[in-house]
């Protein structure tokens, strides 16, 4: 065997190994810093928005029922600034706001799952 060829192969193996370590370290640092922000934000926003997307129309219905049957529901209101909307107008708006909240929460959940799959895919790609 030619000693120059053996040395050349050794250099390539070391260079490849260093590149692999650099890519791995860079991946984990990036995943760590993105994970600090992305996962908690989406993890809180998604279920909260979906929950209140369901609760908002229900509370609008309770307020409307209270208005129609003449009983007070003091802690439930559709308020814009200092102006409180009439429950007849507030109920359809609460349905609209509830739908918006629910769909934004669902999309945030999809983004969270997509982020997790992306990180898993990149990690398994690095291990090859």
PDB file of C-alpha atoms in Angstrom:
ATOM      1  CA  UNK A   1       0.000   0.000   0.000  1.00  0.00           C
ATOM      2  CA  UNK A   2       1.108   3.496  -0.759  1.00  0.00           C
ATOM      3  CA  UNK A   3       1.698   5.523   2.473  1.00  0.00           C
ATOM      4  CA  UNK A   4       0.510   8.728   0.772  1.00  0.00           C
ATOM      5  CA  UNK A   5      -2.781   7.098  -0.064  1.00  0.00           C
ATOM      6  CA  UNK A   6      -3.269   5.829   3.498  1.00  0.00           C
ATOM      7  CA  UNK A   7      -2.540   9.299   4.897  1.00  0.00           C
ATOM      8  CA  UNK A   8      -4.924  10.895   2.392  1.00  0.00           C
ATOM      9  CA  UNK A   9      -7.699   8.524   3.416  1.00  0.00           C
ATOM     10  CA  UNK A  10      -7.047   9.303   7.061  1.00  0.00           C
ATOM     11  CA  UNK A  11      -7.338  13.023   6.412  1.00  0.00           C
ATOM     12  CA  UNK A  12     -10.628  12.560   4.586  1.00  0.00           C
ATOM     13  CA  UNK A  13     -12.002  10.473   7.436  1.00  0.00           C
ATOM     14  CA  UNK A  14     -10.959  13.108   9.980  1.00  0.00           C
ATOM     15  CA  UNK A  15     -12.352  15.932   7.856  1.00  0.00           C
ATOM     16  CA  UNK A  16     -15.642  14.073   7.394  1.00  0.00           C
ATOM     17  CA  UNK A  17     -15.812  13.326  11.104  1.00  0.00           C
ATOM     18  CA  UNK A  18     -15.187  16.986  11.978  1.00  0.00           C
ATOM     19  CA  UNK A  19     -17.889  18.126   9.546  1.00  0.00           C
ATOM     20  CA  UNK A  20     -20.309  15.626  11.027  1.00  0.00           C
ATOM     21  CA  UNK A  21     -19.577  16.812  14.562  1.00  0.00           C
ATOM     22  CA  UNK A  22     -19.908  20.449  13.498  1.00  0.00           C
ATOM     23  CA  UNK A  23     -23.265  19.783  11.817  1.00  0.00           C
ATOM     24  CA  UNK A  24     -24.486  17.828  14.839  1.00  0.00           C
ATOM     25  CA  UNK A  25     -23.457  20.538  17.311  1.00  0.00           C
ATOM     26  CA  UNK A  26     -24.971  23.247  15.111  1.00  0.00           C
ATOM     27  CA  UNK A  27     -28.227  21.286  14.845  1.00  0.00           C
ATOM     28  CA  UNK A  28     -28.551  20.774  18.587  1.00  0.00           C
ATOM     29  CA  UNK A  29     -27.737  24.407  19.379  1.00  0.00           C
ATOM     30  CA  UNK A  30     -30.285  25.611  16.820  1.00  0.00           C
ATOM     31  CA  UNK A  31     -32.914  23.128  17.998  1.00  0.00           C
ATOM     32  CA  UNK A  32     -32.292  24.148  21.607  1.00  0.00           C
ATOM     33  CA  UNK A  33     -32.695  27.881  21.014  1.00  0.00           C
ATOM     34  CA  UNK A  34     -35.688  27.457  18.699  1.00  0.00           C
ATOM     35  CA  UNK A  35     -37.218  24.983  21.138  1.00  0.00           C
ATOM     36  CA  UNK A  36     -36.973  27.517  23.944  1.00  0.00           C
ATOM     37  CA  UNK A  37     -39.383  29.806  22.072  1.00  0.00           C
ATOM     38  CA  UNK A  38     -41.342  27.749  19.546  1.00  0.00           C
ATOM     39  CA  UNK A  39     -42.450  24.805  21.659  1.00  0.00           C
ATOM     40  CA  UNK A  40     -43.680  26.740  24.725  1.00  0.00           C
ATOM     41  CA  UNK A  41     -45.411  29.430  22.666  1.00  0.00           C
ATOM     42  CA  UNK A  42     -47.212  27.005  20.373  1.00  0.00           C
ATOM     43  CA  UNK A  43     -47.778  24.572  23.229  1.00  0.00           C
ATOM     44  CA  UNK A  44     -49.614  27.234  25.223  1.00  0.00           C
ATOM     45  CA  UNK A  45     -51.386  29.017  22.381  1.00  0.00           C
ATOM     46  CA  UNK A  46     -52.811  25.939  20.658  1.00  0.00           C
ATOM     47  CA  UNK A  47     -54.852  24.311  23.453  1.00  0.00           C
ATOM     48  CA  UNK A  48     -55.807  27.660  25.013  1.00  0.00           C
ATOM     49  CA  UNK A  49     -57.158  29.082  21.772  1.00  0.00           C
ATOM     50  CA  UNK A  50     -59.012  25.860  20.963  1.00  0.00           C
ATOM     51  CA  UNK A  51     -60.538  25.736  24.458  1.00  0.00           C
ATOM     52  CA  UNK A  52     -61.690  29.358  24.401  1.00  0.00           C
ATOM     53  CA  UNK A  53     -62.851  28.933  20.816  1.00  0.00           C
ATOM     54  CA  UNK A  54     -65.417  26.507  22.201  1.00  0.00           C
ATOM     55  CA  UNK A  55     -66.154  28.404  25.435  1.00  0.00           C
ATOM     56  CA  UNK A  56     -66.675  31.849  23.859  1.00  0.00           C
ATOM     57  CA  UNK A  57     -69.861  30.984  21.903  1.00  0.00           C
ATOM     58  CA  UNK A  58     -71.217  29.066  24.899  1.00  0.00           C
ATOM     59  CA  UNK A  59     -70.768  32.093  27.143  1.00  0.00           C
ATOM     60  CA  UNK A  60     -72.311  34.291  24.451  1.00  0.00           C
ATOM     61  CA  UNK A  61     -75.319  31.959  24.501  1.00  0.00           C
ATOM     62  CA  UNK A  62     -75.519  32.184  28.303  1.00  0.00           C
ATOM     63  CA  UNK A  63     -75.440  35.992  28.121  1.00  0.00           C
ATOM     64  CA  UNK A  64     -78.118  35.986  25.401  1.00  0.00           C
ATOM     65  CA  UNK A  65     -80.312  33.621  27.447  1.00  0.00           C
ATOM     66  CA  UNK A  66     -79.886  35.890  30.460  1.00  0.00           C
ATOM     67  CA  UNK A  67     -80.920  38.889  28.387  1.00  0.00           C
ATOM     68  CA  UNK A  68     -83.947  37.103  26.895  1.00  0.00           C
ATOM     69  CA  UNK A  69     -85.165  35.663  30.217  1.00  0.00           C
ATOM     70  CA  UNK A  70     -84.318  38.833  32.127  1.00  0.00           C
ATOM     71  CA  UNK A  71     -81.664  37.613  34.562  1.00  0.00           C
ATOM     72  CA  UNK A  72     -78.253  39.167  35.073  1.00  0.00           C
ATOM     73  CA  UNK A  73     -75.020  37.482  34.067  1.00  0.00           C
ATOM     74  CA  UNK A  74     -72.553  40.091  35.348  1.00  0.00           C
ATOM     75  CA  UNK A  75     -69.201  38.473  34.534  1.00  0.00           C
ATOM     76  CA  UNK A  76     -69.993  37.595  30.934  1.00  0.00           C
ATOM     77  CA  UNK A  77     -69.920  40.431  28.430  1.00  0.00           C
ATOM     78  CA  UNK A  78     -68.755  41.299  24.945  1.00  0.00           C
ATOM     79  CA  UNK A  79     -66.978  44.564  25.575  1.00  0.00           C
ATOM     80  CA  UNK A  80     -65.006  46.808  23.219  1.00  0.00           C
ATOM     81  CA  UNK A  81     -63.185  49.442  25.250  1.00  0.00           C
ATOM     82  CA  UNK A  82     -65.751  51.033  27.546  1.00  0.00           C
ATOM     83  CA  UNK A  83     -68.626  50.056  25.289  1.00  0.00           C
ATOM     84  CA  UNK A  84     -70.520  46.836  26.075  1.00  0.00           C
ATOM     85  CA  UNK A  85     -72.419  45.295  23.191  1.00  0.00           C
ATOM     86  CA  UNK A  86     -76.046  44.262  23.393  1.00  0.00           C
ATOM     87  CA  UNK A  87     -76.219  40.447  23.879  1.00  0.00           C
ATOM     88  CA  UNK A  88     -78.277  40.070  20.702  1.00  0.00           C
ATOM     89  CA  UNK A  89     -75.379  41.540  18.712  1.00  0.00           C
ATOM     90  CA  UNK A  90     -72.743  39.994  20.992  1.00  0.00           C
ATOM     91  CA  UNK A  91     -73.883  36.414  20.423  1.00  0.00           C
ATOM     92  CA  UNK A  92     -73.163  36.267  16.659  1.00  0.00           C
ATOM     93  CA  UNK A  93     -69.898  38.099  17.259  1.00  0.00           C
ATOM     94  CA  UNK A  94     -68.968  35.602  19.984  1.00  0.00           C
ATOM     95  CA  UNK A  95     -69.593  32.799  17.485  1.00  0.00           C
ATOM     96  CA  UNK A  96     -67.313  34.527  14.961  1.00  0.00           C
ATOM     97  CA  UNK A  97     -64.588  35.152  17.554  1.00  0.00           C
ATOM     98  CA  UNK A  98     -64.931  31.574  18.800  1.00  0.00           C
ATOM     99  CA  UNK A  99     -64.463  30.196  15.286  1.00  0.00           C
ATOM    100  CA  UNK A 100     -61.431  32.388  14.709  1.00  0.00           C
ATOM    101  CA  UNK A 101     -59.879  31.347  18.024  1.00  0.00           C
ATOM    102  CA  UNK A 102     -60.543  27.670  17.394  1.00  0.00           C
ATOM    103  CA  UNK A 103     -59.061  27.654  13.892  1.00  0.00           C
ATOM    104  CA  UNK A 104     -56.012  29.690  14.931  1.00  0.00           C
ATOM    105  CA  UNK A 105     -55.474  27.230  17.799  1.00  0.00           C
ATOM    106  CA  UNK A 106     -55.818  24.271  15.457  1.00  0.00           C
ATOM    107  CA  UNK A 107     -53.280  25.749  13.040  1.00  0.00           C
ATOM    108  CA  UNK A 108     -50.898  26.432  15.935  1.00  0.00           C
ATOM    109  CA  UNK A 109     -51.249  22.780  16.962  1.00  0.00           C
ATOM    110  CA  UNK A 110     -50.477  21.660  13.397  1.00  0.00           C
ATOM    111  CA  UNK A 111     -47.408  23.905  13.382  1.00  0.00           C
ATOM    112  CA  UNK A 112     -46.240  22.407  16.675  1.00  0.00           C
ATOM    113  CA  UNK A 113     -46.585  18.885  15.308  1.00  0.00           C
ATOM    114  CA  UNK A 114     -44.859  19.888  12.073  1.00  0.00           C
ATOM    115  CA  UNK A 115     -41.985  21.411  14.059  1.00  0.00           C
ATOM    116  CA  UNK A 116     -41.613  18.208  16.084  1.00  0.00           C
ATOM    117  CA  UNK A 117     -41.579  16.063  12.938  1.00  0.00           C
ATOM    118  CA  UNK A 118     -39.051  18.387  11.293  1.00  0.00           C
ATOM    119  CA  UNK A 119     -36.694  18.191  14.285  1.00  0.00           C
ATOM    120  CA  UNK A 120     -37.082  14.406  14.424  1.00  0.00           C
ATOM    121  CA  UNK A 121     -36.417  14.098  10.682  1.00  0.00           C
ATOM    122  CA  UNK A 122     -33.309  16.299  10.873  1.00  0.00           C
ATOM    123  CA  UNK A 123     -32.008  14.397  13.896  1.00  0.00           C
ATOM    124  CA  UNK A 124     -32.438  11.028  12.209  1.00  0.00           C
ATOM    125  CA  UNK A 125     -30.795  12.483   9.083  1.00  0.00           C
ATOM    126  CA  UNK A 126     -27.759  13.509  11.147  1.00  0.00           C
ATOM    127  CA  UNK A 127     -27.438  10.055  12.710  1.00  0.00           C
ATOM    128  CA  UNK A 128     -26.960   8.395   9.327  1.00  0.00           C
TER     129      UNK A 128
END
